[in-house]
Amino acid sequence: MPTIVVDVMPKAELLDPQGKAVAGALDRMGVEGFSAVRIGKRFELTVADASEETLAVARKLADEVLSNSVIEDVVGIEVVE
Amino acid sequence: MPTIVVDVMPKAELLDPQGKAVAGALDRMGVEGFSAVRIGKRFELTVADASEETLAVARKLADEVLSNSVIEDVVGIEVVE
């Protein structure tokens, strides 16, 4: 069955404490070349068919259910498989 | 600056209570055609350069730091921008 992948990230202007914690950990581990880390969510929605209609529903759900538009942005919606 | 995106998902054989909760919510909302939802993480790592070397370090970090191999799989690593 096809899968619709929805990517949600914290808005750029917001602090991302989880990401900051990971960036700090990399720093303490001595890993170089990684200047920032941000952590968001990846939703995999298994759908019966990947029609244009289903995709439209998925777009609506991504904006209204899967993300909180006050603090998050939907950065990608794509069909895989 | 280039960004390396790392996608981490809960292993297929594990229950994903967060995903199940969302799937249940969609069901109660009367949304049809979505049979399953799984929720994972999307890491955006800002790097100084997207060389093969940096990518190798990112792959190692993805396996050892960003994911817990007991319960999660790294499903994708790609350079964007």
Short mmCIF file of C-alpha atoms in Angstrom, two decimals:
data_model
loop_
_atom_site.label_atom_id
_atom_site.label_comp_id
_atom_site.label_asym_id
_atom_site.label_seq_id
_atom_site.Cartn_x
_atom_site.Cartn_y
_atom_site.Cartn_z
CA MET A 1 0.00 0.00 0.00
CA PRO A 2 1.31 3.47 -0.78
CA THR A 3 2.61 5.68 1.99
CA ILE A 4 2.32 9.44 2.25
CA VAL A 5 5.23 11.00 4.15
CA VAL A 6 4.59 14.29 5.94
CA ASP A 7 7.56 16.21 7.37
CA VAL A 8 6.95 18.74 10.13
CA MET A 9 9.68 20.99 11.56
CA PRO A 10 9.68 23.60 14.34
CA LYS A 11 9.46 27.11 12.87
CA ALA A 12 12.88 28.63 12.08
CA GLU A 13 12.33 31.57 14.42
CA LEU A 14 11.66 29.33 17.41
CA LEU A 15 14.24 27.83 19.72
CA ASP A 16 14.38 24.05 19.44
CA PRO A 17 15.61 22.81 22.84
CA GLN A 18 15.81 19.17 21.70
CA GLY A 19 17.95 20.15 18.72
CA LYS A 20 20.10 22.44 20.87
CA ALA A 21 20.70 19.55 23.30
CA VAL A 22 21.87 17.28 20.47
CA ALA A 23 24.09 20.04 19.01
CA GLY A 24 25.61 20.51 22.48
CA ALA A 25 26.21 16.76 22.78
CA LEU A 26 27.98 16.63 19.40
CA ASP A 27 30.14 19.54 20.51
CA ARG A 28 31.10 17.80 23.76
CA MET A 29 31.89 14.63 21.79
CA GLY A 30 34.35 16.63 19.71
CA VAL A 31 32.44 16.20 16.45
CA GLU A 32 33.31 19.08 14.13
CA GLY A 33 31.57 20.63 11.14
CA PHE A 34 28.03 20.39 12.47
CA SER A 35 26.86 23.87 13.37
CA ALA A 36 23.19 23.34 14.18
CA VAL A 37 20.66 20.59 14.73
CA ARG A 38 16.89 20.89 14.50
CA ILE A 39 14.51 18.07 15.26
CA GLY A 40 11.10 17.66 13.73
CA LYS A 41 8.63 14.90 13.04
CA ARG A 42 8.15 12.50 10.17
CA PHE A 43 4.70 10.98 9.72
CA GLU A 44 4.18 7.91 7.55
CA LEU A 45 0.51 7.61 6.58
CA THR A 46 -0.44 4.29 4.98
CA VAL A 47 -3.20 4.95 2.47
CA ALA A 48 -5.47 2.75 0.37
CA ASP A 49 -4.62 4.65 -2.81
CA ALA A 50 -2.38 7.59 -3.61
CA SER A 51 -4.93 9.52 -5.66
CA GLU A 52 -4.91 13.30 -5.99
CA GLU A 53 -7.97 13.29 -3.71
CA THR A 54 -6.24 11.36 -0.91
CA LEU A 55 -3.25 13.64 -1.24
CA ALA A 56 -5.50 16.68 -0.84
CA VAL A 57 -6.96 15.15 2.35
CA ALA A 58 -3.41 14.44 3.57
CA ARG A 59 -2.42 18.08 2.94
CA LYS A 60 -5.40 19.26 4.97
CA LEU A 61 -4.63 16.80 7.80
CA ALA A 62 -0.96 17.86 7.78
CA ASP A 63 -1.97 21.48 8.32
CA GLU A 64 -4.81 20.93 10.77
CA VAL A 65 -4.06 17.74 12.71
CA LEU A 66 -0.44 16.64 12.31
CA SER A 67 1.15 20.04 12.90
CA ASN A 68 0.58 22.97 15.21
CA SER A 69 0.77 25.97 12.90
CA VAL A 70 1.69 28.30 15.78
CA ILE A 71 5.04 26.59 16.31
CA GLU A 72 5.55 24.22 13.37
CA ASP A 73 5.76 24.24 9.59
CA VAL A 74 4.84 21.41 7.23
CA VAL A 75 8.02 21.22 5.13
CA GLY A 76 7.16 18.33 2.87
CA ILE A 77 4.41 15.99 1.72
CA GLU A 78 5.27 13.22 -0.72
CA VAL A 79 4.04 9.82 -1.83
CA VAL A 80 6.48 6.93 -1.56
CA GLU A 81 6.25 3.32 -2.85
CA MET B 1 25.06 26.17 4.33
CA PRO B 2 24.11 22.65 3.30
CA THR B 3 21.82 20.56 5.46
CA ILE B 4 21.93 16.83 5.99
CA VAL B 5 18.51 15.35 6.71
CA VAL B 6 18.37 12.16 8.77
CA ASP B 7 15.06 10.28 9.05
CA VAL B 8 14.53 7.90 11.94
CA MET B 9 11.44 5.70 12.35
CA PRO B 10 10.33 3.23 15.03
CA LYS B 11 11.06 -0.35 13.91
CA ALA B 12 8.20 -1.95 11.94
CA GLU B 13 7.76 -4.78 14.46
CA LEU B 14 7.25 -2.36 17.37
CA LEU B 15 4.00 -0.77 18.41
CA ASP B 16 4.03 2.98 17.90
CA PRO B 17 1.57 4.37 20.50
CA GLN B 18 1.88 7.95 19.18
CA GLY B 19 1.04 6.79 15.66
CA LYS B 20 -1.79 4.62 16.92
CA ALA B 21 -3.25 7.60 18.77
CA VAL B 22 -3.21 9.72 15.61
CA ALA B 23 -4.72 6.87 13.55
CA GLY B 24 -7.47 6.56 16.18
CA ALA B 25 -8.12 10.30 16.04
CA LEU B 26 -8.43 10.25 12.23
CA ASP B 27 -10.88 7.38 12.58
CA ARG B 28 -13.01 9.29 15.10
CA MET B 29 -12.92 12.35 12.81
CA GLY B 30 -14.43 10.19 10.06
CA VAL B 31 -11.40 10.48 7.77
CA GLU B 32 -11.35 7.47 5.44
CA GLY B 33 -8.60 5.77 3.46
CA PHE B 34 -5.83 6.12 6.05
CA SER B 35 -5.15 2.70 7.50
CA ALA B 36 -2.06 3.34 9.63
CA VAL B 37 0.08 6.15 10.98
CA ARG B 38 3.64 5.85 12.23
CA ILE B 39 5.57 8.75 13.71
CA GLY B 40 9.32 9.13 13.61
CA LYS B 41 11.90 11.89 13.78
CA ARG B 42 13.46 14.14 11.20
CA PHE B 43 16.85 15.65 12.05
CA GLU B 44 18.19 18.62 10.10
CA LEU B 45 21.95 18.88 10.60
CA THR B 46 23.48 22.13 9.32
CA VAL B 47 27.00 21.38 8.11
CA ALA B 48 29.93 23.50 6.93
CA ASP B 49 30.34 21.41 3.78
CA ALA B 50 28.54 18.42 2.33
CA SER B 51 31.67 16.40 1.51
CA GLU B 52 31.75 12.61 1.41
CA GLU B 53 33.68 12.78 4.68
CA THR B 54 31.02 14.85 6.49
CA LEU B 55 28.36 12.51 5.15
CA ALA B 56 30.27 9.52 6.56
CA VAL B 57 30.39 11.22 9.97
CA ALA B 58 26.66 11.96 9.70
CA ARG B 59 25.94 8.28 8.91
CA LYS B 60 27.90 7.22 11.99
CA LEU B 61 26.12 9.83 14.17
CA ALA B 62 22.75 8.74 12.79
CA ASP B 63 23.42 5.14 13.87
CA GLU B 64 25.10 5.85 17.20
CA VAL B 65 23.71 9.13 18.53
CA LEU B 66 20.53 10.17 16.72
CA SER B 67 18.79 6.80 16.83
CA ASN B 68 18.41 3.98 19.31
CA SER B 69 19.09 0.86 17.26
CA VAL B 70 17.11 -1.30 19.67
CA ILE B 71 13.82 0.38 18.79
CA GLU B 72 14.51 2.61 15.77
CA ASP B 73 15.78 2.39 12.19
CA VAL B 74 17.55 5.11 10.24
CA VAL B 75 15.44 5.16 7.07
CA GLY B 76 17.15 7.94 5.17
CA ILE B 77 20.14 10.25 5.04
CA GLU B 78 20.33 12.88 2.32
CA VAL B 79 21.93 16.22 1.60
CA VAL B 80 19.60 19.09 0.76
CA GLU B 81 20.37 22.65 -0.49
#
